[in-house]
XYZ file of C-alpha atoms in Angstrom:
652
model
C -93.037 4.002 52.312
C -95.503 2.110 49.997
C -95.423 3.167 46.439
C -98.015 1.726 44.190
C -97.482 0.832 40.517
C -97.650 3.107 37.711
C -99.031 2.283 34.365
C -98.446 3.570 31.240
C -100.377 3.081 28.239
C -101.245 4.519 24.579
C -104.423 6.028 24.261
C -105.696 6.590 20.741
C -108.478 8.171 19.063
C -111.288 6.389 16.967
C -111.770 8.010 13.943
C -112.635 5.322 11.082
C -113.897 2.313 12.522
C -114.994 -0.575 10.172
C -118.441 -1.533 10.333
C -117.587 -5.297 10.914
C -116.696 -4.585 14.596
C -120.177 -4.207 16.224
C -119.479 -5.441 19.466
C -116.767 -3.180 20.564
C -119.018 -0.273 19.057
C -121.873 -1.186 21.330
C -119.815 -1.399 24.446
C -118.302 1.838 23.686
C -121.460 3.585 23.058
C -122.715 2.409 26.344
C -119.899 3.574 28.496
C -120.182 7.125 26.457
C -123.866 7.431 27.414
C -123.113 6.406 30.988
C -120.333 9.044 31.139
C -122.547 11.762 29.414
C -125.336 11.019 32.231
C -123.105 11.176 35.038
C -121.406 14.215 33.611
C -124.827 16.025 32.943
C -126.634 14.806 36.093
C -123.847 15.691 38.531
C -122.431 18.904 36.742
C -118.672 17.482 36.483
C -116.601 14.605 35.634
C -117.329 11.293 37.410
C -114.488 9.259 38.489
C -114.391 6.072 36.707
C -113.677 2.349 38.070
C -110.298 0.777 37.316
C -112.142 -1.930 35.342
C -113.949 0.639 33.284
C -110.912 2.477 32.451
C -108.893 -0.441 31.530
C -111.723 -1.661 29.236
C -111.913 1.662 27.572
C -108.007 1.647 26.955
C -107.990 -1.767 25.369
C -111.086 -0.956 23.301
C -109.802 2.255 21.781
C -109.210 1.867 18.189
C -106.114 2.457 16.163
C -105.428 5.792 14.583
C -105.525 6.651 10.932
C -101.918 5.708 10.137
C -102.349 2.182 11.504
C -105.529 1.855 9.721
C -104.226 2.778 6.445
C -101.203 0.663 7.131
C -103.632 -2.109 7.528
C -105.522 -1.703 4.639
C -102.413 -1.482 2.313
C -101.006 -4.773 3.955
C -104.381 -6.605 3.880
C -104.491 -7.679 7.572
C -107.221 -6.907 10.125
C -105.070 -5.814 13.016
C -101.756 -5.886 14.867
C -103.273 -7.415 17.856
C -103.890 -5.558 21.135
C -101.443 -3.572 23.062
C -101.414 -4.138 26.507
C -100.114 -1.091 28.815
C -96.618 -1.718 29.965
C -96.500 -1.932 33.880
C -93.522 -0.606 35.806
C -92.683 -1.347 39.574
C -90.671 1.545 40.876
C -89.174 -0.492 43.651
C -87.925 -2.841 41.461
C -86.374 -0.330 39.028
C -84.496 1.353 42.314
C -83.250 -2.291 43.318
C -82.029 -2.840 39.777
C -80.159 0.478 39.773
C -78.487 -0.037 43.183
C -76.958 -3.325 41.863
C -73.348 -2.931 40.261
C -71.023 -5.278 38.779
C -67.572 -4.366 39.768
C -66.279 -7.506 38.238
C -67.130 -6.560 34.643
C -65.907 -3.138 34.980
C -62.702 -4.234 36.201
C -62.716 -6.662 33.249
C -63.094 -3.649 31.008
C -60.467 -1.560 32.572
C -57.969 -4.341 32.326
C -58.715 -4.864 28.684
C -58.184 -1.219 27.755
C -54.937 -1.242 29.719
C -53.835 -4.237 27.462
C -54.875 -2.389 24.349
C -53.004 0.719 25.245
C -49.927 -1.516 26.066
C -50.217 -3.128 22.933
C -50.569 0.457 21.099
C -47.469 1.763 22.802
C -45.519 -1.055 21.694
C -46.412 -0.742 18.177
C -45.776 3.045 17.767
C -42.312 4.033 16.900
C -40.927 7.424 17.586
C -42.486 10.051 19.953
C -46.021 9.911 21.159
C -48.533 12.479 20.284
C -49.047 15.223 22.953
C -52.192 13.775 24.281
C -51.041 10.300 24.408
C -47.741 11.386 26.036
C -49.500 13.083 28.768
C -51.646 9.905 29.430
C -48.480 7.988 29.491
C -46.745 10.333 32.020
C -50.067 10.040 34.032
C -50.273 6.088 33.965
C -46.490 5.826 35.055
C -46.683 8.340 38.005
C -47.509 6.618 41.658
C -50.826 7.642 43.170
C -50.310 10.399 46.003
C -51.347 9.758 49.551
C -53.728 12.865 49.754
C -55.392 14.976 47.285
C -54.278 18.321 48.355
C -50.657 17.213 48.598
C -51.044 15.551 45.187
C -52.188 18.625 43.513
C -49.424 20.810 44.795
C -46.514 18.255 43.937
C -47.932 17.632 40.566
C -47.966 21.277 39.757
C -44.169 21.837 40.807
C -43.213 18.658 39.151
C -44.967 19.900 36.125
C -43.256 23.222 36.215
C -39.496 21.655 36.657
C -40.558 18.902 33.749
C -41.351 22.054 31.714
C -38.279 23.766 32.426
C -36.258 20.586 31.597
C -37.850 19.634 28.555
C -37.380 23.136 26.890
C -33.523 21.885 26.078
C -35.462 18.730 24.393
C -37.597 20.867 22.344
C -34.530 22.643 20.492
C -33.883 20.873 17.217
C -30.363 20.705 17.143
C -29.534 16.939 16.793
C -28.399 17.256 13.120
C -26.635 19.773 11.279
C -26.532 20.707 7.664
C -24.468 23.668 5.959
C -25.382 25.644 2.697
C -22.654 28.045 1.061
C -24.071 31.279 -0.049
C -20.783 32.980 -0.943
C -17.747 34.513 0.746
C -19.269 37.467 2.293
C -21.621 38.097 5.273
C -25.244 36.847 4.678
C -27.573 39.737 5.933
C -30.899 38.554 5.053
C -32.681 35.242 5.368
C -36.342 34.565 4.869
C -38.366 31.324 4.567
C -41.501 30.304 2.609
C -44.564 29.963 4.813
C -45.209 26.314 3.659
C -41.497 25.443 4.251
C -40.732 24.734 0.532
C -38.059 27.353 -0.151
C -35.450 29.477 1.469
C -34.157 32.995 -0.081
C -30.826 34.592 1.375
C -29.189 37.846 0.685
C -25.565 38.959 1.433
C -23.520 42.185 1.428
C -22.004 41.133 -2.003
C -25.265 42.048 -3.618
C -26.342 38.607 -4.553
C -29.406 36.932 -3.551
C -29.877 33.203 -3.615
C -32.835 30.764 -3.973
C -32.971 27.378 -2.269
C -35.501 24.672 -2.959
C -35.437 21.708 -0.468
C -37.531 19.367 -2.915
C -35.131 19.762 -5.775
C -31.801 20.026 -3.946
C -29.485 16.757 -3.106
C -27.103 16.365 -0.285
C -24.853 19.041 -2.223
C -26.974 21.798 -0.976
C -26.725 24.087 -3.970
C -29.096 27.024 -4.707
C -31.082 26.762 -7.907
C -30.872 30.653 -8.692
C -28.686 33.410 -8.034
C -29.399 37.034 -8.938
C -28.694 40.563 -8.160
C -32.062 42.483 -7.876
C -30.901 45.725 -6.660
C -27.688 46.015 -8.748
C -24.956 47.434 -6.446
C -26.780 47.540 -3.259
C -26.449 45.097 -0.335
C -29.194 43.177 0.686
C -30.523 44.158 4.155
C -33.710 42.206 4.645
C -35.893 39.697 2.787
C -39.504 38.392 3.835
C -42.071 36.212 2.155
C -45.815 37.476 1.766
C -48.373 35.552 3.897
C -49.353 33.561 0.506
C -45.848 32.960 -0.115
C -45.981 34.133 -3.800
C -44.035 37.310 -3.390
C -40.931 38.376 -1.689
C -40.057 41.704 -0.321
C -36.510 42.890 -0.952
C -35.098 45.812 1.278
C -31.444 46.709 0.111
C -29.342 49.825 0.665
C -31.111 51.745 -1.951
C -33.969 54.230 -1.345
C -36.549 51.873 -3.377
C -37.955 48.596 -2.125
C -38.547 46.049 -4.825
C -41.110 42.989 -4.833
C -40.014 39.866 -6.531
C -41.963 36.965 -7.518
C -41.671 33.257 -6.114
C -38.900 32.765 -8.932
C -37.109 36.085 -8.635
C -38.784 38.216 -11.376
C -39.364 41.928 -10.594
C -43.161 42.677 -10.058
C -43.047 46.154 -8.321
C -40.263 48.882 -7.763
C -41.468 51.685 -5.240
C -40.905 54.994 -6.395
C -38.291 57.371 -5.011
C -39.248 60.757 -3.278
C -38.133 64.187 -3.995
C -34.994 64.661 -1.678
C -35.599 68.589 -1.916
C -38.785 68.576 -0.315
C -38.130 69.203 3.563
C -41.823 67.906 4.415
C -41.299 63.927 4.101
C -45.016 63.458 4.123
C -45.388 65.209 0.855
C -42.801 63.040 -0.967
C -43.981 59.987 -2.896
C -41.282 57.631 -1.612
C -38.322 57.169 0.741
C -35.465 59.564 0.105
C -32.737 57.886 1.821
C -31.433 54.187 2.492
C -33.931 51.631 3.753
C -33.244 50.157 7.059
C -36.163 47.391 7.286
C -39.361 46.095 6.057
C -42.109 43.605 6.595
C -45.422 42.485 5.055
C -49.004 42.598 6.408
C -49.846 39.620 8.502
C -52.802 38.945 6.317
C -53.084 41.288 3.344
C -50.888 39.903 0.783
C -50.576 43.322 -1.069
C -49.738 45.779 1.877
C -46.178 46.028 3.259
C -44.404 48.494 5.543
C -40.885 50.010 5.042
C -38.458 52.120 7.337
C -35.602 54.399 6.067
C -33.064 56.866 7.265
C -35.207 59.715 6.241
C -37.053 59.514 9.606
C -40.360 57.872 8.313
C -42.261 54.741 7.967
C -44.344 54.203 4.762
C -47.114 51.652 4.119
C -47.649 50.642 0.559
C -50.848 49.063 -0.959
C -51.018 47.129 -4.260
C -48.772 46.328 -6.813
C -50.260 48.692 -9.477
C -49.905 51.899 -7.407
C -46.497 53.076 -6.778
C -47.165 55.450 -4.253
C -47.325 54.955 -0.343
C -50.845 54.874 1.567
C -49.611 56.387 4.773
C -46.450 58.029 6.011
C -45.503 57.786 9.778
C -43.017 59.907 11.270
C -40.710 59.045 14.126
C -39.931 61.729 16.614
C -37.167 61.937 19.302
C -37.507 63.364 22.682
C -37.492 67.208 21.832
C -39.778 66.509 18.661
C -36.855 66.393 16.387
C -36.628 63.541 13.705
C -35.239 60.294 14.449
C -34.486 57.505 12.231
C -36.114 53.880 12.530
C -33.695 51.122 12.296
C -36.277 48.203 12.598
C -40.345 47.909 12.041
C -42.780 45.344 12.426
C -46.431 44.444 12.502
C -48.028 42.400 15.199
C -49.835 39.149 14.696
C -53.317 40.777 14.078
C -52.085 43.881 12.454
C -53.399 46.289 15.023
C -50.033 47.711 16.156
C -46.912 49.020 14.357
C -43.946 48.864 16.182
C -40.508 50.442 15.335
C -37.112 50.753 16.959
C -35.134 53.873 16.533
C -31.831 54.843 16.217
C -31.933 56.918 19.620
C -32.782 53.708 21.534
C -36.422 54.242 21.921
C -39.634 52.180 21.136
C -42.651 53.702 19.506
C -45.856 51.935 18.696
C -48.834 53.012 16.419
C -52.348 51.804 16.280
C -53.397 50.965 12.794
C -57.090 51.785 13.649
C -56.332 55.346 14.386
C -54.534 58.430 13.107
C -50.888 57.839 12.951
C -50.074 61.128 14.709
C -49.706 60.146 18.049
C -48.068 57.047 19.472
C -50.090 54.603 21.210
C -46.760 53.437 23.233
C -43.463 55.137 23.573
C -40.507 54.121 25.826
C -37.528 56.646 25.280
C -34.857 55.012 27.171
C -35.646 51.317 25.979
C -32.044 51.014 24.898
C -28.933 52.891 25.682
C -28.974 56.149 23.755
C -27.258 56.257 20.508
C -27.516 52.403 20.023
C -29.772 51.391 17.483
C -32.325 48.623 17.939
C -31.514 46.007 15.254
C -34.470 43.881 15.563
C -38.133 44.253 17.137
C -40.426 41.088 17.248
C -43.738 40.459 18.317
C -44.584 36.878 20.149
C -47.072 34.488 18.146
C -49.657 35.324 21.236
C -49.201 38.971 20.590
C -48.821 40.007 24.489
C -45.012 39.875 24.207
C -42.319 42.027 22.404
C -38.642 41.430 22.223
C -35.997 43.804 21.098
C -32.100 43.136 20.064
C -30.007 46.388 20.228
C -26.224 46.995 19.362
C -25.672 47.942 23.229
C -24.958 44.117 23.543
C -28.406 43.644 25.261
C -31.599 41.903 24.466
C -34.942 42.999 26.206
C -38.392 41.294 26.710
C -41.377 43.570 26.938
C -45.018 43.056 27.923
C -47.593 44.977 26.201
C -49.749 45.382 28.944
C -46.906 46.805 31.325
C -44.878 48.706 28.840
C -43.040 50.813 31.043
C -40.352 48.369 32.504
C -38.872 45.416 30.575
C -39.573 41.981 32.160
C -35.937 40.830 31.766
C -32.671 42.046 30.182
C -29.878 39.735 28.933
C -26.811 41.082 28.247
C -23.236 40.373 27.213
C -24.502 39.859 23.585
C -22.103 41.511 21.434
C -23.474 42.617 18.148
C -21.375 43.848 15.280
C -24.013 44.035 12.496
C -26.735 46.685 12.489
C -29.189 43.531 11.250
C -28.619 41.143 14.050
C -32.062 39.800 15.113
C -33.873 37.586 17.596
C -36.614 35.433 17.393
C -39.187 33.594 19.516
C -39.911 29.594 19.344
C -43.170 28.616 17.798
C -44.758 28.037 21.287
C -43.352 31.465 22.374
C -41.590 29.783 25.530
C -38.082 30.501 24.215
C -36.182 33.613 22.768
C -33.465 32.936 20.481
C -30.679 35.438 19.248
C -26.993 35.174 18.195
C -23.902 36.791 18.813
C -20.990 38.400 16.916
C -17.388 36.821 17.577
C -16.108 38.680 20.129
C -12.292 39.006 20.658
C -10.887 36.101 22.312
C -13.264 33.594 21.313
C -12.887 31.123 18.462
C -16.806 30.498 17.913
C -19.887 32.438 18.133
C -22.795 31.114 19.760
C -26.596 30.856 19.374
C -28.318 31.332 22.779
C -31.657 30.032 23.814
C -33.709 31.546 26.736
C -36.629 30.740 28.699
C -39.583 33.578 28.349
C -40.860 32.436 31.798
C -37.883 31.973 34.209
C -35.459 34.265 31.911
C -32.580 31.332 32.334
C -30.305 30.354 29.632
C -31.791 27.012 28.103
C -29.035 26.137 25.683
C -26.078 27.481 24.053
C -24.871 26.185 20.756
C -21.606 27.013 19.185
C -22.183 27.866 15.377
C -18.981 28.728 13.734
C -15.804 30.644 13.870
C -17.466 33.606 12.322
C -20.495 36.045 13.543
C -24.227 34.975 13.750
C -26.318 37.499 12.009
C -29.848 36.126 11.322
C -31.553 33.549 13.079
C -34.876 31.961 11.765
C -36.851 29.434 13.734
C -39.565 27.913 10.758
C -42.546 27.120 12.702
C -43.841 24.658 10.081
C -40.643 22.842 9.534
C -39.409 22.989 13.228
C -35.831 23.757 11.956
C -33.472 26.595 12.670
C -31.605 28.504 9.950
C -28.770 30.728 10.801
C -26.841 32.900 8.643
C -23.024 33.639 9.484
C -20.524 36.322 8.625
C -18.312 34.216 6.375
C -21.231 33.402 3.754
C -22.385 30.159 5.241
C -25.867 29.164 6.366
C -26.420 26.443 8.893
C -29.566 24.304 9.327
C -30.337 22.622 12.604
C -32.934 19.867 12.754
C -34.308 16.967 14.870
C -34.770 13.548 13.148
C -37.960 12.964 15.147
C -39.490 16.406 15.652
C -38.512 18.007 12.444
C -40.406 17.461 9.299
C -39.442 18.077 5.616
C -37.061 20.896 4.785
C -33.283 20.113 5.017
C -34.575 16.298 5.719
C -35.484 15.843 2.050
C -32.003 16.743 0.998
C -29.674 14.980 3.211
C -30.901 11.636 1.939
C -30.444 12.326 -1.710
C -26.883 11.876 -2.869
C -25.104 13.934 -4.860
C -24.574 12.488 -8.497
C -21.628 13.829 -10.391
C -21.829 14.196 -14.157
C -20.672 11.340 -15.754
C -17.716 12.225 -18.589
C -18.733 11.998 -22.153
C -17.490 9.068 -24.040
C -16.329 9.913 -27.700
C -16.799 6.667 -29.902
C -14.855 6.886 -33.315
C -16.411 5.914 -36.452
C -14.518 4.610 -39.456
C -15.173 6.472 -42.688
C -14.868 5.013 -46.222
C -13.345 7.464 -48.509
C -14.945 7.548 -52.333
C -13.263 10.339 -54.172
C -14.845 9.285 -57.391
C -18.721 8.614 -56.130
C -21.542 10.461 -57.533
C -22.671 13.501 -55.853
C -25.854 11.982 -54.607
C -23.868 9.343 -52.835
C -20.900 11.400 -51.686
C -20.320 11.688 -47.979
C -19.187 14.674 -46.371
C -15.748 14.753 -44.766
C -15.972 14.429 -41.117
C -15.023 17.914 -39.280
C -14.806 18.810 -35.779
C -17.830 20.888 -34.026
C -15.853 23.851 -34.300
C -15.534 23.793 -38.165
C -19.009 22.888 -38.438
C -20.045 25.952 -36.238
C -17.921 28.189 -38.184
C -19.294 27.095 -41.510
C -22.866 27.191 -40.302
C -22.246 30.859 -39.109
C -21.211 31.895 -42.476
C -24.682 30.523 -43.950
C -27.044 33.441 -43.459
C -29.927 30.900 -43.532
C -28.699 28.539 -40.797
C -27.085 31.686 -38.444
C -30.553 33.576 -39.030
C -28.553 36.909 -40.160
C -30.970 40.021 -40.164
C -31.308 41.841 -43.264
C -28.111 44.123 -44.051
C -28.374 47.806 -45.226
C -28.162 48.084 -49.205
C -25.794 51.025 -48.930
C -23.220 51.699 -46.465
C -23.738 53.602 -42.944
C -26.352 53.013 -40.382
C -29.971 52.957 -40.280
C -30.583 49.109 -41.284
C -33.186 48.732 -43.976
C -33.999 52.263 -43.889
C -30.776 53.311 -45.511
C -31.795 51.659 -48.701
C -34.068 54.581 -49.309
C -32.052 57.328 -47.915
C -30.906 58.518 -44.585
C -33.796 60.641 -43.719
C -37.297 59.853 -42.919
C -38.780 61.845 -45.640
C -36.845 59.928 -48.320
C -38.198 56.764 -47.032
C -41.686 57.916 -47.027
C -41.359 59.030 -50.574
C -39.790 55.849 -51.564
C -42.563 53.909 -49.948
C -45.322 55.898 -51.361
C -44.052 55.559 -54.950
C -43.508 59.292 -55.668
C -40.140 58.766 -56.780
C -38.366 55.584 -58.413
C -34.967 56.456 -56.908
C -33.849 59.242 -54.345
C -30.255 59.681 -54.006
C -29.268 62.075 -51.182
C -25.842 62.370 -51.914
C -26.452 63.632 -55.578
C -26.097 67.144 -56.812
C -29.294 68.741 -57.601
C -27.692 71.098 -60.371
C -26.398 68.152 -62.150
C -29.523 65.953 -61.782
C -31.473 68.943 -63.628
C -28.970 69.060 -66.300
C -29.381 65.659 -67.247
C -32.557 66.521 -69.010
C -31.218 69.818 -70.720
C -30.473 68.290 -74.170
C -33.631 66.032 -74.225
C -35.961 69.419 -73.397
C -34.028 71.161 -76.070
C -34.682 68.581 -78.816
C -37.924 67.667 -77.900
C -39.721 70.414 -76.252
C -43.122 69.820 -74.769
C -44.215 71.899 -72.018
C -43.124 75.494 -72.708
C -41.570 76.015 -76.054
C -44.513 74.997 -78.395
C -46.858 77.567 -76.424
C -44.645 80.586 -77.314
C -43.168 79.290 -80.545
C -45.006 81.896 -82.710
C -44.878 84.882 -80.673
C -41.572 84.399 -78.714
C -38.565 85.920 -80.495
C -35.560 84.154 -81.422
C -33.095 84.042 -78.386
C -29.812 85.693 -79.058
C -27.117 84.396 -76.937
C -23.774 85.829 -76.477
C -20.677 84.470 -77.975
C -18.515 82.013 -75.653
C -15.177 83.436 -74.914
C -12.136 81.142 -74.537
C -11.250 80.103 -71.353
C -7.562 80.723 -71.547
C -7.453 84.212 -73.308
C -8.955 87.191 -70.989
C -11.813 89.027 -72.573
C -10.757 91.957 -74.752
C -11.828 95.326 -73.755
C -14.483 97.002 -76.035
C -13.395 100.142 -77.801
C -14.979 103.183 -76.610
C -17.417 104.800 -79.013
C -18.532 108.594 -79.472
C -21.477 107.628 -77.742
C -19.867 106.479 -74.848
C -17.749 109.635 -74.466
């Protein structure tokens, strides 16, 4: 098939033509007249010759922009632009031509660069680079279909085998909380701090950036007095800590352990728990909202779950009641939010799992599995997966179950023979949701309690790590640090990490050597005794620090002693003006110079009797002329009795 050549040119309008170019104007006018005559006579468009079309295209003037540019630059023109001519056959032939040699050289150069990069990299490759490296080392398969099937099977087997390698337990560090069981454990979302609470009422704060290899906590306090710490959790921002204790009132502490909120206690004489302002029984569990930093959830033995909002309002926002099979009240042993805060799940003491949708009323449950665990055995932990489609529960019936929220009637798998002694024993998902981790209490006949790792796909045991000779209570797999924290029944907290896969956390502490305090060195200074020196140049005798402290204690200025009361008794400075408030006010108002509460009022008046008799001023001068002279009876002797007055005849 013969294909002609296609020409592409630039057609421009003639708007401003300079008067100097007369020849081009004449030729264009003639062409326009011919074209107009042809169109007018024929009543249509006339087909132009090829030579004439090329002449018109070459003679078209440049547009306004190029004309303005020429005037600015002071040049006459840029030269004529000839139309570009493309040959289709030549373009097709050039496209068919390939250069395999050059492509091979490029591929070889890329492979050399990859090899050099692999030699320079120290440590594990990133996920994308590791996959490319694995693909490059595999041998090519013979057929595409068989290659796809075998690669899928190999990838599944490799995934199951690589699960054990993903567990960070190559190194171990131990932290000593106390001597009693550690029931609560929580990590900061950023991975900078760790808090722990035990059955001996103590709460310890651990700062990885400030600790050395001695692994000592920087703060220890008792936030709930004589109540054991049952649960701890950091808020989503990491600036507040929710403390759940054996008390009926939950507390919120700040990052340094100072109290910010204490929930109010309800009225225990009200039968309807929705009418009370707070819990009336011991708390069992609690958790923060996944993305609201001021909202948290608590569960107690009064048969309710309560949602609290804000740090100023001390009353709950919502009350959720857990019901048993016959509609009677049952208690929630554990509670939790899912990742997007659309569901609230509660594990009850009767072995049932109940969930509520937060976007609806909390009257009816969204899911309810009555016989999730053995009846009468409380569910100690209920945890949602990071993807939010699976749910794991741990119970005191020595089982752990994995549930799918899309098919919630039956569990996906049940793991047995997991002895649990504490009602706070929990379980947790790995950061990639491929493993489920839980611990066991020390059964009889064993010397060490183990930490179990199970696959969420094949449900097989991936790894078993012996922890200590005591019970394993809490397990925390921090997603940011990639480190495992395990609390034990003997008061220790163990941290497992991988030198290559883990970051920060305990790795910052183990490299710092524990420095012992250097003993203080006493340097004796000789003193020259000059007993006859002038007071200005006399030196004080050297005394021990105890004597100097006792002397400063006697000095009211150095010891900053408060003002003592002037008179004896209590009341401080108020006692100087009398023991009552009225005497103090009278003293300060200046109505009386001196007020003595202990003085006899009769004696106080008689003090002025002699002065009033000698110098009368108020009453005596007014009645001096009209008042008769007062006649007083004679004073009788004190020793002799008064003589009887003889009777007169008038008396008879």
